[in-house]
Coordinates of C-alpha atoms and ligand atoms in Angstrom, one line a residue:
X29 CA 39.2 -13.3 0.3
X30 CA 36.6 -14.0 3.1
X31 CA 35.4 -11.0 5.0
X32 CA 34.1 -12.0 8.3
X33 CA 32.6 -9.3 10.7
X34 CA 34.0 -6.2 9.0
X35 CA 34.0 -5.1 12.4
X36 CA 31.8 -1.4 12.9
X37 CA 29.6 -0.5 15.3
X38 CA 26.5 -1.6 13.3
X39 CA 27.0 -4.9 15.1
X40 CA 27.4 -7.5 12.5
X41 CA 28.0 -10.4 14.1
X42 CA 24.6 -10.0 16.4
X43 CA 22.4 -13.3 16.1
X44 CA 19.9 -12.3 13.3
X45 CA 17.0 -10.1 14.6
X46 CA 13.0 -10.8 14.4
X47 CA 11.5 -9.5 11.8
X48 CA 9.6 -7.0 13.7
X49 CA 12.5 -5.8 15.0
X50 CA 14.5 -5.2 12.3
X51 CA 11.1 -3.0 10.7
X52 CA 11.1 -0.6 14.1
X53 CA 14.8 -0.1 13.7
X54 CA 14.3 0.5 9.8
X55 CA 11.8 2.5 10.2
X56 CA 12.8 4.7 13.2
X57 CA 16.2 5.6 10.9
X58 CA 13.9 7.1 8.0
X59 CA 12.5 10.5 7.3
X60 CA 10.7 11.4 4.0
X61 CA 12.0 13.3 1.3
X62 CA 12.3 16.9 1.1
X63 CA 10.4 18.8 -1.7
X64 CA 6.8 19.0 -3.4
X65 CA 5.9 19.5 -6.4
X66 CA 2.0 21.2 -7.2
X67 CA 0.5 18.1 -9.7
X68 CA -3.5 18.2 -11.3
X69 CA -5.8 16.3 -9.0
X70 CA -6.0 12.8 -11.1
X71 CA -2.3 13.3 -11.2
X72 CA -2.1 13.0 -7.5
X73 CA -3.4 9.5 -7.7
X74 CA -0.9 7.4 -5.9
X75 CA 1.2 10.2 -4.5
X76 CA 1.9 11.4 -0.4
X77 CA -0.2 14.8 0.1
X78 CA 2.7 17.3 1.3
X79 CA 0.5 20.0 2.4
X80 CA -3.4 19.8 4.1
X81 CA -6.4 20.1 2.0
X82 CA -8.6 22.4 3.2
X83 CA -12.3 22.9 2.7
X84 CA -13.6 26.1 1.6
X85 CA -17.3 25.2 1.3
X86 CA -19.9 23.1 3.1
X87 CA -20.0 19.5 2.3
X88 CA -23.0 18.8 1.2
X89 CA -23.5 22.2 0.0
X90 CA -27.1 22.4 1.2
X91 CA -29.4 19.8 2.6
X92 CA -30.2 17.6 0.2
X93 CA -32.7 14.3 0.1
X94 CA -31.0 11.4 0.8
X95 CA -33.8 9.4 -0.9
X96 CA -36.9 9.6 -3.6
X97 CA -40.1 11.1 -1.3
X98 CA -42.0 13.3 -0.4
X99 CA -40.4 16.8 1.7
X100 CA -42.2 18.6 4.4
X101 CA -41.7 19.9 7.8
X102 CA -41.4 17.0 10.6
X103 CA -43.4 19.5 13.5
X104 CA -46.6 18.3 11.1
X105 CA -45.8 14.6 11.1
X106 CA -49.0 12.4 12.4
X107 CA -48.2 10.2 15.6
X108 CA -50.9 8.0 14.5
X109 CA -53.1 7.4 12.4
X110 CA -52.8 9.0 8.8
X111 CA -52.4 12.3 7.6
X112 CA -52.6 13.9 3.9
X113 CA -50.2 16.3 2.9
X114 CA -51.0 18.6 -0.1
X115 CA -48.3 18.4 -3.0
X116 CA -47.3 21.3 -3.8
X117 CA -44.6 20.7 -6.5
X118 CA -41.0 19.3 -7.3
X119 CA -37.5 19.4 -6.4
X120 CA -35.1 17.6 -8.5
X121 CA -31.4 16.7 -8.6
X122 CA -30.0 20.5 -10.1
X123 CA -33.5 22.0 -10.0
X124 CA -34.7 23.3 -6.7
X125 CA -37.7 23.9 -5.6
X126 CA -38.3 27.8 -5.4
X127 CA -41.1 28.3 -3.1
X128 CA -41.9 27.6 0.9
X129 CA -43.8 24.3 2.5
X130 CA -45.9 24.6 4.8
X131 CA -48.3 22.9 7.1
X132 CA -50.1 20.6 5.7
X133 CA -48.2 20.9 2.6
X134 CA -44.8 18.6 1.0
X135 CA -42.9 18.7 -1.9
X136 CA -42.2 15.8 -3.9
X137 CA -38.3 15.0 -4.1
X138 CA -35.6 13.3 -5.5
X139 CA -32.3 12.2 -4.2
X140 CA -30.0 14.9 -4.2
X141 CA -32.2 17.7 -4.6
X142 CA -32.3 20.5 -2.1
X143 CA -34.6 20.5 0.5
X144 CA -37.0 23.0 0.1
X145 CA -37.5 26.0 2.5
X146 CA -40.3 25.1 5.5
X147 CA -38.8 21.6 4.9
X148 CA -36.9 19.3 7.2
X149 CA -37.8 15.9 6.7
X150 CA -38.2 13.3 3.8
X151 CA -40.6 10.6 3.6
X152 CA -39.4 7.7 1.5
X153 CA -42.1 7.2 -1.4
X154 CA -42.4 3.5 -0.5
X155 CA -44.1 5.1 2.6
X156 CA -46.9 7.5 1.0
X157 CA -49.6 6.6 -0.2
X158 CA -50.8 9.2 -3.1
X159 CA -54.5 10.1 -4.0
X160 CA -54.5 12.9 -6.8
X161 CA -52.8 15.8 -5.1
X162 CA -52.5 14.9 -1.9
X163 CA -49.8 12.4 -0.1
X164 CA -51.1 10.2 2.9
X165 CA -48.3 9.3 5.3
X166 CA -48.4 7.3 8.7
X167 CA -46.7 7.4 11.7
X168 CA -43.5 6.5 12.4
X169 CA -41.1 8.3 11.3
X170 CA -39.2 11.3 12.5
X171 CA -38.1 14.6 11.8
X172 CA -34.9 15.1 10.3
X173 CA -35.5 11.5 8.5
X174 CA -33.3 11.2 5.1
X175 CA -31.9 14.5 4.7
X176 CA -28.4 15.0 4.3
X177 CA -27.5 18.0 6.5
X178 CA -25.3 20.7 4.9
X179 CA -21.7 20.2 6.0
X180 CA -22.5 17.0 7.6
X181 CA -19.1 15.5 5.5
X182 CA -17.4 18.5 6.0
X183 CA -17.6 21.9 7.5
X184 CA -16.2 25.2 5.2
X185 CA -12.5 25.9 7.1
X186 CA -12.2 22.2 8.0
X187 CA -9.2 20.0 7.3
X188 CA -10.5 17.2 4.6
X189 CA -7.3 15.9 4.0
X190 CA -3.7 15.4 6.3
X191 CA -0.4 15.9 4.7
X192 CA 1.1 12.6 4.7
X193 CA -1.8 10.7 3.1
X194 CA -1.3 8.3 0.3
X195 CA -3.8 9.4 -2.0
X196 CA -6.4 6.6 -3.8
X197 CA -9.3 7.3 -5.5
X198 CA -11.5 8.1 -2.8
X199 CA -9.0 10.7 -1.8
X200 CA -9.4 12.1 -5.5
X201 CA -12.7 12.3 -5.4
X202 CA -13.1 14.3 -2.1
X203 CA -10.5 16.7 -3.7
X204 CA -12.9 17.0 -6.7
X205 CA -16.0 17.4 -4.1
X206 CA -14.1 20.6 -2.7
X207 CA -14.3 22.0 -6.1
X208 CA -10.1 21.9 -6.1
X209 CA -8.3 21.1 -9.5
X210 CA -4.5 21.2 -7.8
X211 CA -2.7 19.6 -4.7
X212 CA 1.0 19.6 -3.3
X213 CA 2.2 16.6 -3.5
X214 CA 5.6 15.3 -2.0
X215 CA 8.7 14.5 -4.1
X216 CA 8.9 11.3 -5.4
X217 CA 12.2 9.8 -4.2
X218 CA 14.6 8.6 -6.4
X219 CA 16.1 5.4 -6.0
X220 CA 18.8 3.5 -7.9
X221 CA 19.1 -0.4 -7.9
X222 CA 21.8 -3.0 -9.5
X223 CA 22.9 -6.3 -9.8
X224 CA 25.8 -7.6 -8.4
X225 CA 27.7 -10.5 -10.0
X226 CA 30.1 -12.0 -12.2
X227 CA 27.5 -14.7 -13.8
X228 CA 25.3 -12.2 -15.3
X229 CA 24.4 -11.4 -18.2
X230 CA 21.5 -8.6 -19.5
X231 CA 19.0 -9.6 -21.9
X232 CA 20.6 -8.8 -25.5
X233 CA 24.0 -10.1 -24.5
X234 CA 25.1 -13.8 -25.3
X235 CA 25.0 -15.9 -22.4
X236 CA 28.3 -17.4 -21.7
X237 CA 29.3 -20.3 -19.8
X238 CA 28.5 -20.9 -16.3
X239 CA 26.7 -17.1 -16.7
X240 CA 22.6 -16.6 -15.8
X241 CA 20.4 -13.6 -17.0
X242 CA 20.2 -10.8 -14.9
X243 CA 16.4 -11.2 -13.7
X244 CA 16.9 -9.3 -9.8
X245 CA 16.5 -6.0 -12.1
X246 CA 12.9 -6.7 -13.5
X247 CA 11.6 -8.0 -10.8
X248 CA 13.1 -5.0 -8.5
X249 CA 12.1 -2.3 -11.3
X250 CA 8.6 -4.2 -10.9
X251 CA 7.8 -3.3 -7.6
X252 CA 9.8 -0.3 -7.4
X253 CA 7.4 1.3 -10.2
X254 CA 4.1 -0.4 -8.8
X255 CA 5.5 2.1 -5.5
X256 CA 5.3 4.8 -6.9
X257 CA 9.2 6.0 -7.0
X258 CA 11.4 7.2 -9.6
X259 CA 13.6 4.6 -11.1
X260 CA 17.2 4.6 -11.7
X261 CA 18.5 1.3 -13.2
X262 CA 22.5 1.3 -12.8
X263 CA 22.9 -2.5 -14.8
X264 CA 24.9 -4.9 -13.4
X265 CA 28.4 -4.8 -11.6
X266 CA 31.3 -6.9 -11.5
X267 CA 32.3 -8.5 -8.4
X268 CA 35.2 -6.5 -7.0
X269 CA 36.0 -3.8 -4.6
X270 CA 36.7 -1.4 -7.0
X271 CA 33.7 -1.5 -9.6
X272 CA 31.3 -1.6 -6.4
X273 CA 32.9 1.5 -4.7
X274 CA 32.5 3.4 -8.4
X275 CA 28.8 2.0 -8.2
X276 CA 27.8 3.2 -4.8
X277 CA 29.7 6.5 -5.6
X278 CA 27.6 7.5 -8.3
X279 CA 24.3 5.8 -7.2
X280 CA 24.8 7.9 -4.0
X281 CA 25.3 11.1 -6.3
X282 CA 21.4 10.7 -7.7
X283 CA 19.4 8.7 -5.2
X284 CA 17.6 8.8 -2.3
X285 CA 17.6 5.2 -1.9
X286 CA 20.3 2.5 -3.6
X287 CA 18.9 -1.2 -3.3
X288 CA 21.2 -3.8 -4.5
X289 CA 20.7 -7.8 -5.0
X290 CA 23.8 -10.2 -4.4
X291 CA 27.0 -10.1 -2.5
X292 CA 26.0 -9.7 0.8
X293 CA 26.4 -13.4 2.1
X294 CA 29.8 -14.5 3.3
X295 CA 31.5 -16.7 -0.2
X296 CA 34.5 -15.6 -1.6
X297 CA 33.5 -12.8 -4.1
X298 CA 30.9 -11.4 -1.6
X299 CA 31.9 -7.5 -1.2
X300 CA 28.3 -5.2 -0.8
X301 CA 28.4 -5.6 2.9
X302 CA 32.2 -4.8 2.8
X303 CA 32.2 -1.9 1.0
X304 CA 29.4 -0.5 2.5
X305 CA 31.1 -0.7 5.9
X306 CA 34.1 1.5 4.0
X307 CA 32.3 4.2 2.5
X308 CA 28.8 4.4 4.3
X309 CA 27.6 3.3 7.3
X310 CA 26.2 -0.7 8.3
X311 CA 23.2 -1.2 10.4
X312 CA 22.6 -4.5 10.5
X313 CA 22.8 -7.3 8.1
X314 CA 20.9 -10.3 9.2
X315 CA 17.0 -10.7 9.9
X316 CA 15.6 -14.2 11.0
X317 CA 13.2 -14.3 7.7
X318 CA 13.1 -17.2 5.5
X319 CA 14.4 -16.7 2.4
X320 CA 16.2 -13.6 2.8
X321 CA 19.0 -13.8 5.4
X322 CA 21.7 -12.4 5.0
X323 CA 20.1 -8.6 4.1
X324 CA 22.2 -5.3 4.7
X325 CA 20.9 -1.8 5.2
X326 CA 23.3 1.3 5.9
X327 CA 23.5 4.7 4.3
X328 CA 26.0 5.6 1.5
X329 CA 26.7 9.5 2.0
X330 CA 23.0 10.3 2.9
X331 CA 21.3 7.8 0.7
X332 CA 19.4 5.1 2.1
X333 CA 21.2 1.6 1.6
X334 CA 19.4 -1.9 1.1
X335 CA 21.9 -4.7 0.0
X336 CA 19.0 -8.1 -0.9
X337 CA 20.9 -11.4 -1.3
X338 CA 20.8 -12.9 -5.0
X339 CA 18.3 -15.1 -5.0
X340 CA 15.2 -14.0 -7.2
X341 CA 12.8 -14.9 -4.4
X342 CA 15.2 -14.0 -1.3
X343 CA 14.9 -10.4 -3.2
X344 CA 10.9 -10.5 -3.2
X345 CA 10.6 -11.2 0.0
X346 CA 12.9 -9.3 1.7
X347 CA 11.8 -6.2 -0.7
X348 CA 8.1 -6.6 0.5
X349 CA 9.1 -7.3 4.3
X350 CA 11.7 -4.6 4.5
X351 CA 11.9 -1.7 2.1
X352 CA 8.4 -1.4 1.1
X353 CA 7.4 -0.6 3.9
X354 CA 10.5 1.6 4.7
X355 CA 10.6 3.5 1.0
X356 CA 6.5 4.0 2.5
X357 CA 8.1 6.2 4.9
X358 CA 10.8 7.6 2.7
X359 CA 7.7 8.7 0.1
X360 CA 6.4 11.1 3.3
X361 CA 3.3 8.0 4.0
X362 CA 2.4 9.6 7.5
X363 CA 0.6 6.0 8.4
X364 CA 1.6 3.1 6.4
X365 CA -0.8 0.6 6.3
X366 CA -0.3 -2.6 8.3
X367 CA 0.4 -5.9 6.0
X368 CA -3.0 -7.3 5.2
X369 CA -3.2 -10.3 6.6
X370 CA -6.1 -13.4 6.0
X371 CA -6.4 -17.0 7.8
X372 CA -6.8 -20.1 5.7
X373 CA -7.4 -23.3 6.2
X374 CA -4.3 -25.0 4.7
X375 CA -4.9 -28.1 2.1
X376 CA -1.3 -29.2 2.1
X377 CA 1.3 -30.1 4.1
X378 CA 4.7 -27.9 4.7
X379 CA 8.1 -28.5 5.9
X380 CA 9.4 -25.9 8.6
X381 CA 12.1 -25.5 10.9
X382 CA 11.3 -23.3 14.0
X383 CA 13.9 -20.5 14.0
X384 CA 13.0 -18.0 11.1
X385 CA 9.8 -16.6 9.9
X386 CA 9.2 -18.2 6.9
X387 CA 7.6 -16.9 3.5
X388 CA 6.4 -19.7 1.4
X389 CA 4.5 -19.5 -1.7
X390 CA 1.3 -20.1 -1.6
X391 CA -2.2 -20.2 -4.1
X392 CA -4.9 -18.8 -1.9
X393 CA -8.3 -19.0 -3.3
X394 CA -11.9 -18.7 -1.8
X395 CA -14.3 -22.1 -1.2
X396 CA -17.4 -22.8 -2.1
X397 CA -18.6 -22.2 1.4
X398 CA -16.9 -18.5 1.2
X399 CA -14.0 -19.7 3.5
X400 CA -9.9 -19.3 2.7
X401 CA -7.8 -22.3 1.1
X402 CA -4.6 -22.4 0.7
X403 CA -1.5 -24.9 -1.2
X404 CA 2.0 -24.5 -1.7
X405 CA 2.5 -23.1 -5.1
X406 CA 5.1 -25.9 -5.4
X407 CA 8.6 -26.4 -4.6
X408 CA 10.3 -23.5 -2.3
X409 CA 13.6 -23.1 -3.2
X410 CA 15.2 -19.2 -3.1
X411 CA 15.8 -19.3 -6.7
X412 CA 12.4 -21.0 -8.0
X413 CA 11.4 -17.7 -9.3
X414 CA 8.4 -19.7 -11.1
X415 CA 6.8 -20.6 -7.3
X416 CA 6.6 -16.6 -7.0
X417 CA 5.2 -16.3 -10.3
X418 CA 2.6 -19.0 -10.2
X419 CA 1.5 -17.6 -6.3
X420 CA -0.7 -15.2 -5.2
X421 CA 0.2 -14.7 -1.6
X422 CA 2.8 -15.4 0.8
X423 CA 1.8 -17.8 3.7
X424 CA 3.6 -16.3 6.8
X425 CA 4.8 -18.7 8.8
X426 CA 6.0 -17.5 12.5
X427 CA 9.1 -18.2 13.9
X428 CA 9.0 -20.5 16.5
X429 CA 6.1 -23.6 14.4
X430 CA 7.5 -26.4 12.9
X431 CA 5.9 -28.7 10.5
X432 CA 2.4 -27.9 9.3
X433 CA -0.5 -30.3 9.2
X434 CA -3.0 -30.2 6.2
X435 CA -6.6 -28.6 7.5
X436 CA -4.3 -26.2 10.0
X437 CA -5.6 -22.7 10.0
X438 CA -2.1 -20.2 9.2
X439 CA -1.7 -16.6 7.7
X440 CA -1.3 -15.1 4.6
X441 CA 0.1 -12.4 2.7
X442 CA -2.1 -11.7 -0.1
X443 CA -0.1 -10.7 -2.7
X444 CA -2.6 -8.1 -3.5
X445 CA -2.0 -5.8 -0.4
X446 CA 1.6 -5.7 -1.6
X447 CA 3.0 -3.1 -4.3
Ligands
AMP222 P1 24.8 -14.2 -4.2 O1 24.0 -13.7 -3.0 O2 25.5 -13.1 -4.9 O3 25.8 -15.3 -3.8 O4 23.8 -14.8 -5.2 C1 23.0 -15.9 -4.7 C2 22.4 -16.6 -6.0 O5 21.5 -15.7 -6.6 C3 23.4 -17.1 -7.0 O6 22.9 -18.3 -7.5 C4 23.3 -16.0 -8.0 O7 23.7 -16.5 -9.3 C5 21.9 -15.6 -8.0 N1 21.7 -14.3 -8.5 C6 22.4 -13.2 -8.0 N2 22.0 -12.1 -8.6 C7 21.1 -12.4 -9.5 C8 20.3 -11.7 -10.5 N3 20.5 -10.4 -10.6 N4 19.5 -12.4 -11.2 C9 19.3 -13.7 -11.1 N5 20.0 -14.5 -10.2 C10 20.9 -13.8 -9.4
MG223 MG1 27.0 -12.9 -6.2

């Protein structure tokens, strides 16, 4: 039986949307996961920060050298010609100096040492020029040169980190500066994906006739790890009403999120759209991107619905265009980064229709003369899952261009910036 339009007031049978439009009405639908958990600080690598960070000390503790020299008080600095400066010991990295400089006086230094008391100012040692004891230094330089102010980074009581910040390595390591060994992290969500369709098999099981492997649930388990949520692989389901109901049932039971791949286009056996639209609620279910339209999103009893068409790439691209970025929000990412986007020269030619944004495959690599190149990784069909493979970026072609000359300038997705 044909469904056509299952009529609710998600508005089905609207013209497919932009892109862009479909992302603000995604996004504007989605609020992060409840609950935290308190993890070690390398184990925060990677997670949303649920609660602020807060300083309890100066960052940098004290002043400190910012370079190898010589220390002394900037009042005393010559305006011209030369004057010699008295050495009166050494501060090192860990080992202060313990006594007072004064006029006429310096202390060599090191980089990350504490300034000394009397102090204010460090002359590089490429500068100075030394004779026995004494340091000669010219003009041109100013007080306050190369030192590191005490909390110039951060002040004690200041907020180093917001909640909501998806924390990398420099994150960790500003944790680490704050002398803090624990951080409240948010929830991870949790979100279940399967396949739909009567041709597929799972790896272990003899492939039948007219059947394919399963891949939708590797690829989809792929990216769903590399973002950081909690996996919940429900296998594959049969094409009919019933066994999808049962499977929407009980993914809704556990997940935050339920992603699906097949079924949502209008052939015979096509029933993820319908189903949706009797147990949850449809939002929209087409978006003008190349491959990837026909794509549903709903919610199934509080659980965020994406239904991706079959086709291995039409999943890819519609799972980096649309539900990264919304399972971003879902994860409690206060600011999700923009797409990273590069212009290349382009060194072959490619077909286009003006109407969708397409996503072709592309190998982007850097010239000799450090600008961006870019072919087709070959041909473009939705279920060539080998042009995704063999690609390392996306090249993002806008709606309305047609045909693209070789040596045209267009963008691209570097599949890098994706998860
Ligand atoms: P559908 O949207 O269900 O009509 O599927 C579109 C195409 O993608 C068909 O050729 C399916 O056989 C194929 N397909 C659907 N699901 C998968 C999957 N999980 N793995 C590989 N190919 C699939
Ligand atoms: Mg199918």
């Amino acid at each position: 039986m044909k469904h056509q339009n299952p009529g609710c007031g998600g508005g089905h049978d609207d013209p497919a949307q932009p892109l862009h439009e479909a992302l603000a009405r995604i996004t504007a639908a989605i609020r992060p996961v409840e609950g935290f958990e308190c993890v070690a600080t390398r184990d925060a690598l990677d997670r949303v920060l649920y609660a602020p960070v807060h300083s309890s000390v100066d960052v940098p503790a004290y002043s400190n050298s910012a370079m190898d020299g010589y220390a002394l008080a900037g009042a005393g600095l010559p305006t011209a010609g030369e004057r010699a400066f008295r050495v009166i010991g050494a501060a090192f990295a860990g080992h202060p100096f313990a006594g007072t400089v004064g006029d006429g006086e310096c202390v060599r230094i090191m980089t990350g040492a504490p300034v000394p008391d009397g102090a204010d100012t460090v002359v590089m040692q490429e500068r100075v020029r030394r004779e026995g004891d004494d340091a000669h230094i010219g003009a041109g330089h100013r007080p306050g040169d190369n030192v590191r102010m005490a909390g110039e980074d951060l002040k004690a009581g200041a907020v180093a980190l917001e909640p909501g910040v998806l924390l990398r390595p420099a994150h960790l390591g500003l944790v680490a500066s704050l002398g803090i060994g624990e951080v409240k992290v948010r929830r991870r969500p949790r979100v279940a994906f399967f396949s739909t369709g009567d041709e597929l098999a799972s790896i272990g099981e003899p492939l039948g006739p007219g059947q394919i492997f399963d891949s939708n649930r590797y690829t989809l388990f792929g990216m769903l790890t590399r973002l950081g949520v909690e996996v919940i692989d429900l296998g594959v389901v049969r094409d009919t009403r019933e066994d999808l109901e049962q499977a929407f049932h009980l993914a809704a039971a556990q997940a935050d999120a339920i992603i699906t791949s097949g079924g949502v286009s209008v052939g015979e056996a096509d029933f993820v759209t319908e189903t949706l639209d009797k147990i949850g609620d449809v939002g929209f279910w087409t978006v003008a991107i190349k491959p990837g339209r026909p794509v549903a999103f709903g919610r199934v009893q509080g659980a965020l619905f994406f239904g991706l068409p079959g086709n291995p790439v039409s999943v890819m691209v519609t799972f980096y265009q649309l539900v990264q970025p919304a399972l971003r929000i879902l994860s409690g990412v206060a600011a999700p980064e923009a797409p990273a986007l590069v212009t290349a020269v382009l060194e072959s030619r490619l077909k286009k229709k003006p109407g969708r944004r397409e996503f072709q495959r592309g190998v982007l690599r850097t010239a000799a003369d450090g600008s961006y190149r870019v072919e087709t990784a070959g041909r473009q069909g939705s279920g060539i899952l080998r042009s995704m493979a063999h690609a390392n970026c996306f090249i993002v072609l806008p709606e309305d261009c047609g045909d693209k000359d070789a040596g045209s300038q267009v963008t691209v997705q570097p599949f890098t910036g994706l998860c």
